[in-house]
Coordinates of C-alpha atoms and ligand atoms in Angstrom, one line a residue:
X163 CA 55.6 -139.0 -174.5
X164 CA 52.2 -139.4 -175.4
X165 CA 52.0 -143.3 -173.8
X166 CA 53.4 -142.0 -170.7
X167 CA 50.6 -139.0 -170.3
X168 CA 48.0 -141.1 -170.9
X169 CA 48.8 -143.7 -168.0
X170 CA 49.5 -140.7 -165.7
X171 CA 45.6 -139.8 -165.6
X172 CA 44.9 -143.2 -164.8
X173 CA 41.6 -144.4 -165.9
X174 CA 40.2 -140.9 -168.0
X175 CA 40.0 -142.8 -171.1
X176 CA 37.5 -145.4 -169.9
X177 CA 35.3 -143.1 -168.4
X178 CA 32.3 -142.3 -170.9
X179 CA 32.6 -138.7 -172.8
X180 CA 30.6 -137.5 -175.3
X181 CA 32.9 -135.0 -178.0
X182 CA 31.1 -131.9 -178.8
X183 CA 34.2 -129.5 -178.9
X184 CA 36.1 -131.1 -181.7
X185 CA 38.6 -128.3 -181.8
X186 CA 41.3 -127.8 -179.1
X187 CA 40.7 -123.9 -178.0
X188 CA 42.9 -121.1 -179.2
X189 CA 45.5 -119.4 -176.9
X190 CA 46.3 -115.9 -177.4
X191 CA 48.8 -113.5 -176.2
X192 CA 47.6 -109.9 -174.9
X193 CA 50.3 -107.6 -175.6
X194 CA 48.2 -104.5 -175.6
X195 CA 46.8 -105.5 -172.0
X196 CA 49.9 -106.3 -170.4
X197 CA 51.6 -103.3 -171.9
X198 CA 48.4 -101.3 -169.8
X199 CA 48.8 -103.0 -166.8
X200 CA 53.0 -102.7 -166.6
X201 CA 53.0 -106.6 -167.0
X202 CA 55.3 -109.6 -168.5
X203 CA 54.1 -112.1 -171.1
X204 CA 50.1 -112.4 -170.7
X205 CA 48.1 -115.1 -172.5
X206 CA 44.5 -116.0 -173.0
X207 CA 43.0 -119.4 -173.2
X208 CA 39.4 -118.9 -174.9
X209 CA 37.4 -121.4 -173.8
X210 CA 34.2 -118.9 -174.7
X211 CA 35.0 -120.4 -177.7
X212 CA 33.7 -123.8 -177.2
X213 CA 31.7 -124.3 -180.1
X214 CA 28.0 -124.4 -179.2
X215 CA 25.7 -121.7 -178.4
X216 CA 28.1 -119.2 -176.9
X217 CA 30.7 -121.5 -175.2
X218 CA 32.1 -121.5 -172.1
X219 CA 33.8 -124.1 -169.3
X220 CA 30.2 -125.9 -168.9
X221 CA 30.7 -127.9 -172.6
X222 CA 34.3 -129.6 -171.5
X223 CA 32.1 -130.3 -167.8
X224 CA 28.9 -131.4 -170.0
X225 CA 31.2 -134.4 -171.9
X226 CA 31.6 -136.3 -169.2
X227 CA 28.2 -135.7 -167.8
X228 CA 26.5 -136.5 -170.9
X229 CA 28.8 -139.5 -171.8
X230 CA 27.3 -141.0 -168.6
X231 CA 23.9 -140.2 -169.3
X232 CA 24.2 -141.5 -172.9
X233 CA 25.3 -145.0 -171.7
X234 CA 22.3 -144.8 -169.5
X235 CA 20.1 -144.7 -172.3
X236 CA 18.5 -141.0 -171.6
X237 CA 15.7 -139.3 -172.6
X238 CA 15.8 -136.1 -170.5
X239 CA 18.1 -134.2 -169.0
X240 CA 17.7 -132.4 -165.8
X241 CA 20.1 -129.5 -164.3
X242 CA 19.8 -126.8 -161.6
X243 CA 21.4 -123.5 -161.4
X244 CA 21.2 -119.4 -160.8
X245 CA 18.2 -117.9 -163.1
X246 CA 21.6 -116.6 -165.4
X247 CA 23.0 -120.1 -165.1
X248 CA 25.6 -120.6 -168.2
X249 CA 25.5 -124.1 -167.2
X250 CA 21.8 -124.6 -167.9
X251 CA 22.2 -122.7 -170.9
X252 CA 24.5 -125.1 -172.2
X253 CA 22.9 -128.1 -170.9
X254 CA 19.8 -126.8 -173.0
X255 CA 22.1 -126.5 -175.9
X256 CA 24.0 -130.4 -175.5
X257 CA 20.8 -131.6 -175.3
X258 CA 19.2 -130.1 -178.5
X259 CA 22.7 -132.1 -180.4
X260 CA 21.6 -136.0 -179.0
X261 CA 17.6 -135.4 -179.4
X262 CA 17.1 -135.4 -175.6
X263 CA 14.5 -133.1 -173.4
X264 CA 15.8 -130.9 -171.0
X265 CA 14.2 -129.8 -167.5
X266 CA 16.1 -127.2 -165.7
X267 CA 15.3 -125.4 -162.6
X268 CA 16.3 -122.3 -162.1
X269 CA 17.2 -121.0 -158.3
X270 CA 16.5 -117.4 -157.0
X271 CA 20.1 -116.6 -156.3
X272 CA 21.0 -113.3 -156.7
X273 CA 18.7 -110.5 -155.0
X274 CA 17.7 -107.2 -156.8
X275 CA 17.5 -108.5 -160.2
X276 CA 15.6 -106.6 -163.3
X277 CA 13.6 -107.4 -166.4
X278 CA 17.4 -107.9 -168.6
X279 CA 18.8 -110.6 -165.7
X280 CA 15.0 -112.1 -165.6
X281 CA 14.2 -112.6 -169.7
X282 CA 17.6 -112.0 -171.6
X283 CA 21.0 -113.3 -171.9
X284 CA 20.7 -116.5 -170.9
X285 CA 17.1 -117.2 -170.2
X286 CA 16.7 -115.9 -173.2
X287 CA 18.5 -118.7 -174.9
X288 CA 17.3 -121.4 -172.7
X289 CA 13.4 -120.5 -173.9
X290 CA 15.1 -120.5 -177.7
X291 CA 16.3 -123.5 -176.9
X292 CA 13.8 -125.3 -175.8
X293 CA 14.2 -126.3 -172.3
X294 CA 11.3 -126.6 -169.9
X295 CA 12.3 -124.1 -166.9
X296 CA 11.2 -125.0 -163.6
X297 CA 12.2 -122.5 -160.7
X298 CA 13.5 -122.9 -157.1
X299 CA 12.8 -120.0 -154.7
X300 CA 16.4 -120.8 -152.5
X301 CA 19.6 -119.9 -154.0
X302 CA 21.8 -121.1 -151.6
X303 CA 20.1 -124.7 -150.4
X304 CA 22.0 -127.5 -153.1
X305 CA 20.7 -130.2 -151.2
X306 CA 17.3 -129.3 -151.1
X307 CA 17.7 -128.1 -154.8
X308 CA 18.7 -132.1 -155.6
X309 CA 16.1 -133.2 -153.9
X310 CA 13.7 -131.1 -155.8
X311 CA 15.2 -132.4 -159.4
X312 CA 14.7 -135.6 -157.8
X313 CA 10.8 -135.4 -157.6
X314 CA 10.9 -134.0 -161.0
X315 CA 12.8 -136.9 -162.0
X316 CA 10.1 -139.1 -160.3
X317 CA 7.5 -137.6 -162.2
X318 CA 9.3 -138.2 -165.6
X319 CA 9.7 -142.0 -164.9
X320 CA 6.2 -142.5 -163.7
X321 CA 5.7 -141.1 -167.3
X322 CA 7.9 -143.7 -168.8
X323 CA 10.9 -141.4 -169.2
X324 CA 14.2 -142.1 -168.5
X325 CA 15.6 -139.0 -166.8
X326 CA 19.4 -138.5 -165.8
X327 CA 20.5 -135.6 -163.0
X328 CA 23.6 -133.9 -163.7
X329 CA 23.8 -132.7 -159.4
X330 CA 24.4 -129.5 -157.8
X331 CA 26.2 -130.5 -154.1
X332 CA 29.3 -132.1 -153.2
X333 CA 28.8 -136.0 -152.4
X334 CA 28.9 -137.4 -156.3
X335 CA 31.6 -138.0 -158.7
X336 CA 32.5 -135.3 -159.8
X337 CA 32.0 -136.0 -163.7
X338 CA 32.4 -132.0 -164.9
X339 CA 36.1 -131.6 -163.6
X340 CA 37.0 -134.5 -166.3
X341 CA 36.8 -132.1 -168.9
X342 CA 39.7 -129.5 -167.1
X343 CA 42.1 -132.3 -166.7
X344 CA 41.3 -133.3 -170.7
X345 CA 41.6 -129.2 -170.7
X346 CA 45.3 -129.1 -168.8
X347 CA 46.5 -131.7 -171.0
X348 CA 45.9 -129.1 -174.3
X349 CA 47.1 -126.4 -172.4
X350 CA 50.4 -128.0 -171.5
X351 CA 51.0 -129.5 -175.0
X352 CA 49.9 -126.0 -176.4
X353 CA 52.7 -124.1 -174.7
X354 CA 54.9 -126.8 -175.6
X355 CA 54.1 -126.3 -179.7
X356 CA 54.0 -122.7 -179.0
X357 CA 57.3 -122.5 -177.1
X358 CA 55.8 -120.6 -174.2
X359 CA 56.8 -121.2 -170.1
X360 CA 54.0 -120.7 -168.1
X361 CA 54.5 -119.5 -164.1
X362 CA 50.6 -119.1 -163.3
X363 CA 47.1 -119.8 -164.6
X364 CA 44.3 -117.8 -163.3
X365 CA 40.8 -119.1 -163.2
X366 CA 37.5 -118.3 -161.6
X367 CA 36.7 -120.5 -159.0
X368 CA 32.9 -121.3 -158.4
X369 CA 31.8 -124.5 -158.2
X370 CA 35.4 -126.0 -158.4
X371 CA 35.1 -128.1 -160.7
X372 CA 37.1 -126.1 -163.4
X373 CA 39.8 -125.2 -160.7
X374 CA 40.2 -128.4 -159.5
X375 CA 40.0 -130.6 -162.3
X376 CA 42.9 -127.9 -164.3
X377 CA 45.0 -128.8 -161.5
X378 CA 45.2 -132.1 -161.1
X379 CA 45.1 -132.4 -164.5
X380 CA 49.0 -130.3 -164.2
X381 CA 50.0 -131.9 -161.1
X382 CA 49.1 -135.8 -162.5
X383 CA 50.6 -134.9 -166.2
X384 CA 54.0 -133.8 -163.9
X385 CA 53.5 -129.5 -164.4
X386 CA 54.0 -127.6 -161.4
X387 CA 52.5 -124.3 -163.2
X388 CA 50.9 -122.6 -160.3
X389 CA 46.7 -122.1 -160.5
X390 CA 45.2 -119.0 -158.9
X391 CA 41.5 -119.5 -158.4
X392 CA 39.6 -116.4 -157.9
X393 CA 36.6 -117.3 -155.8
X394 CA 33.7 -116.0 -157.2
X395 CA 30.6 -118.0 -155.4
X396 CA 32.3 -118.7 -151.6
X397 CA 35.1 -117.5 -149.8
X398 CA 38.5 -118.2 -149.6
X399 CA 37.9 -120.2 -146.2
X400 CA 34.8 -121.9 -147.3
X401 CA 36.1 -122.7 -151.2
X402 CA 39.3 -124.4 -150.0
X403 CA 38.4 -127.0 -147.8
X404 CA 35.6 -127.9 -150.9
X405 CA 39.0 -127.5 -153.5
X406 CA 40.6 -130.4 -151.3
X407 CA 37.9 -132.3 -151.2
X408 CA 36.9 -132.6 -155.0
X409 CA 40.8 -132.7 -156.0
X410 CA 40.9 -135.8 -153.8
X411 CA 37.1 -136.9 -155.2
X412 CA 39.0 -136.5 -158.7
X413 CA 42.1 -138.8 -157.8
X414 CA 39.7 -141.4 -156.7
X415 CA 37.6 -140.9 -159.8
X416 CA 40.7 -141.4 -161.9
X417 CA 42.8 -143.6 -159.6
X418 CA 45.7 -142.3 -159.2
X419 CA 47.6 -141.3 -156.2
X420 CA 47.7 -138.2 -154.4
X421 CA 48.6 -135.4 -156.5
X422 CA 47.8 -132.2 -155.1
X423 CA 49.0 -131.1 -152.0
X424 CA 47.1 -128.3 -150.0
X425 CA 49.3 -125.9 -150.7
X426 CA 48.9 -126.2 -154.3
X427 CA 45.1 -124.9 -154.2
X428 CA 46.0 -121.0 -154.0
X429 CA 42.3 -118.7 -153.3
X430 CA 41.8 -114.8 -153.6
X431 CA 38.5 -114.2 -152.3
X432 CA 39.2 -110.0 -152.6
X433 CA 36.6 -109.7 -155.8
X434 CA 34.5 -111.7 -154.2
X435 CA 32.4 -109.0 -152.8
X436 CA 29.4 -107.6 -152.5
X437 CA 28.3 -111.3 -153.6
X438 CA 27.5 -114.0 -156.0
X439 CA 26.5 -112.0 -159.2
X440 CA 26.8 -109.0 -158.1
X441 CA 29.8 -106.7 -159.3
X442 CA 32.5 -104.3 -157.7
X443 CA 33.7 -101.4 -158.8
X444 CA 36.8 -102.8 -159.4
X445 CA 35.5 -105.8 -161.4
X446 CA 33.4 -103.4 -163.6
X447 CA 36.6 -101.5 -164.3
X448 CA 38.5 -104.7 -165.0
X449 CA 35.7 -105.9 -167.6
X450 CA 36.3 -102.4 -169.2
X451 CA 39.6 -102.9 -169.5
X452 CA 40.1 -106.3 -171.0
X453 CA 37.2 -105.2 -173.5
X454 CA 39.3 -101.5 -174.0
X455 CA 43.0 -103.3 -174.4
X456 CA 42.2 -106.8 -176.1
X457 CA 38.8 -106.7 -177.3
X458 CA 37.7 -109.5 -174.6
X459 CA 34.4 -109.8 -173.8
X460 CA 34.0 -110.6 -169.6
X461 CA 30.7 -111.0 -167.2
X462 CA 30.2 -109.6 -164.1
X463 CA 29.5 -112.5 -162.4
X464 CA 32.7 -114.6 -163.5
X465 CA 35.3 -113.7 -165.7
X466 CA 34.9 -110.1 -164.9
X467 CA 35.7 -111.0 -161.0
X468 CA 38.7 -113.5 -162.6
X469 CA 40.2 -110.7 -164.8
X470 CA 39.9 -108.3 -162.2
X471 CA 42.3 -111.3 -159.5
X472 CA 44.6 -111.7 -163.1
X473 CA 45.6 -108.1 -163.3
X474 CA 46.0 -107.6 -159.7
X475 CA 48.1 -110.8 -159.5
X476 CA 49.5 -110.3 -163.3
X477 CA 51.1 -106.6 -161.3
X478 CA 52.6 -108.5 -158.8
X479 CA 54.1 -111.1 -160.6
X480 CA 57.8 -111.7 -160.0
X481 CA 58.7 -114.3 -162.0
X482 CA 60.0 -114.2 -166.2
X483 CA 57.1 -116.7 -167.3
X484 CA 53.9 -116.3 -168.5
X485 CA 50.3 -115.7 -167.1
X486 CA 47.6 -117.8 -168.9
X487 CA 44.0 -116.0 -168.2
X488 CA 41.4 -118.6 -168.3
X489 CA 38.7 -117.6 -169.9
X490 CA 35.6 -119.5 -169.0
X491 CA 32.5 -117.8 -171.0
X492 CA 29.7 -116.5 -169.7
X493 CA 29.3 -113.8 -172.7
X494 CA 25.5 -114.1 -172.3
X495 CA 25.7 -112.7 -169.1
X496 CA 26.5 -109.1 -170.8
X497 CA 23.2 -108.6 -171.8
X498 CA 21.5 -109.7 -168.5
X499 CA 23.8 -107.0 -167.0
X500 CA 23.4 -104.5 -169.0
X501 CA 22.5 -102.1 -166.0
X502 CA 24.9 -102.3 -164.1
X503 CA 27.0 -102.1 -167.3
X504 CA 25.5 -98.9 -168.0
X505 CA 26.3 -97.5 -164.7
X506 CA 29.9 -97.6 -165.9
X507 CA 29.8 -96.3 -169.6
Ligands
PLP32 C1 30.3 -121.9 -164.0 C2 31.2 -120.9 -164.5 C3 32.5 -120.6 -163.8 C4 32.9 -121.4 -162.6 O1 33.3 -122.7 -162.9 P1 33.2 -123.9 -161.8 O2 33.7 -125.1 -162.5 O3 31.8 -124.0 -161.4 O4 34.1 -123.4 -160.7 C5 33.3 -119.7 -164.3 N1 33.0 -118.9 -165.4 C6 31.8 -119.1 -166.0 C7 31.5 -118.2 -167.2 C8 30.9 -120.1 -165.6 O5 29.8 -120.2 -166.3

């Protein structure tokens, strides 16, 4: 069984990873919320609990990226993202554990922001941690955000550093996915142990790099488990030509053949709205209710927008399987919210 998995991801074992989580992740069933909602079996995979410095989806991602920059003999550690940017955060953190620096930029993303999304949550713990912060006044130009890292980079090495770039656009391996194909391999052998058939896993889909790697991961290791992606950054148009692309980036990454057919990448875009970090209505209400039925702490920025595309598609369900919730972190992002948060106490 296990000789036979192993081949099926093709070369993931040479690649160069770097094991910070040295637990699998629990998975938890939510009676009381699916008993709310009018729903069948519902499950929670906590990857909020990752370990480090408040968890989240960006330490399975960081493995891979840090195994790579490990090999290279780093020093510093650069990374761009949104001002509230859990993946900065937790770049911060990795670095602290291997004794390198860390340089992030932070972008102007979201407009209409206050003192809480400026200095707390994670900002907060970025300045704890240590990290130099550079900003970015463009939130939606990755390129030129690269580019900038890039002359930062330049700096460093004139300096006699030896920087590594963990990038923002599309156009470079995508290392991060790595960790959600290690991640559908413990989920599948999870509901094996725990006897459980899964129909659907729902994730928030951002970057893609969580959505797409948890899928090929199942469609390589021979699962046809269906994965809902609830887009939270671009919309369903935009995110699934990029799904394709990366899924097809990760099957060259790992050599393997085709695995995932363009019908397999499934998008709801309808919590998408009125933006990136910016909350519904219906999103606020579906952060209340995870945190009123199972104690589940959500963002408005992610998993409040996921849980909100779980319970809608979690009422719809037909089948007699399970749902699987994918909790991807972003706790910090609470406090930076706490406004709008107010707004609906
Ligand atoms: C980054 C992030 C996502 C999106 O993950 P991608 O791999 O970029 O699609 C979802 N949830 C949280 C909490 C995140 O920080």
């Amino acid at each position: 069984m296990n000789i036979s998995i192993t081949n099926s991801l093709g070369r993931l074992h040479e690649i160069n990873r770097v094991r910070l989580l040295n637990s699998i992740t629990p998975l938890e069933a939510m009676p009381n919320l699916a008993q709310h909602i009018g729903a069948g079996n519902l499950y929670v995979k906590r990857d909020d609990y990752c370990g480090l410095a408040f968890g989240g989806n960006k330490v399975r991602q960081l493995e891979f990226y840090f195994g790579e920059a490990q090999a290279d003999n780093t020093d510093t550690i650069l990374i761009t993202g949104a001002v509230q940017s859990n993946f900065t955060r937790l770049t911060a953190a990795f670095a602290v554990r291997l004794g390198m620096a860390c340089h992030m930029q932070l972008e102007h993303r979201v407009a209409n922001t206050n003192n809480d999304y400026e200095t707390s949550g994670n900002v907060l713990i970025d300045r704890m941690l240590g990290a130099i912060i550079h900003t970015y006044p463009e939130g939606e130009d990755e390129k030129g955000a690269d580019r900038q890292l890039g002359i930062i980079a330049d700096e460093l090495k004139a300096n006699g550093k030896t920087p590594y770039i963990i990038p923002l656009a599309p156009g470079h391996p995508p290392l991060g996915a790595l960790g959600y194909v290690v991640a559908a391999k413990e989920m599948l052998t999870q509901f094996e142990q725990d006897n459980i058939r899964v129909d659907e896993i729902v994730v928030a889909s951002g970057s893609g790099a969580t959505h797409a790697g948890l899928l090929c991961g199942l469609r390589a290791l021979g699962s046809n488990i269906k994965v809902r992606g609830i887009c939270v950054r671009r919309d369903a148009k935009l995110q699934h030509p990029r799904l394709l692309d990366r899924c097809r980036d990760i099957e060259k990454l790992l050599e393997i053949k085709t695995v995932v057919e363009e019908q397999d990448i499934v998008l709801d875009d309808s919590f998408l709205a009125p933006g990136y970090g910016m909350a519904s209505d219906e999103v606020m209400d579906a952060i209340l209710q995870a945190a009123r039925s199972e104690a589940l702490m959500l963002d408005p920025t992610y998993t409040g927008k996921s849980m909100a595309g779980f319970i809608k598609a979690a009422k719809s369900h037909k089948g007699s399987g399970a749902m699987v919730f994918l909790h991807t972190g972003g706790t910090p992002g609470i406090f930076a919210y706490r406004s709008r948060i107010m707004e609906v106490l």
